Amino acid sequence: RKPGFINAARSILSSIYEKKRADFNGIPLDFIVSDSAFDCKQKTGEYENPIRLADPSDLVKKYYANSITIMQAKTLNNL
């Protein structure tokens, strides 16, 4: 997420909204709102392969070799 309190609040509210929407549709979904890719990796461990919803600077790719974009995930799931 971008720095600042308002951006933190927006990120958290967006993740809550998307989690509830996924729950309502019976889709398993976990979110991690993080200040950095390094922080995210510490929270998840080295063996997670995240799906990147947003990563405009491609920072996640530096920490997770097997991460994929949301479009790649949709293709894998025939959506």
Coordinates of C-alpha atoms in Angstrom, one line a residue, residues 12-31:
I12 CA -8.1 -2.2 4.8
L13 CA -11.7 -1.2 3.9
S14 CA -11.1 -2.5 0.3
S15 CA -9.8 -5.8 1.6
I16 CA -12.7 -6.2 4.0
Y17 CA -15.2 -5.5 1.1
E18 CA -13.5 -7.9 -1.3
K19 CA -13.2 -10.6 1.4
K20 CA -17.0 -10.4 2.2
R21 CA -17.8 -10.4 -1.5
A22 CA -15.8 -13.5 -2.0
D23 CA -17.3 -15.2 1.1
F24 CA -20.8 -14.4 -0.2
N25 CA -19.9 -16.1 -3.5
G26 CA -18.2 -19.1 -1.9
I27 CA -14.7 -18.2 -3.1
P28 CA -11.8 -18.7 -0.6
L29 CA -9.8 -15.5 -0.4
D30 CA -7.0 -14.2 1.9
F31 CA -5.6 -10.7 1.9

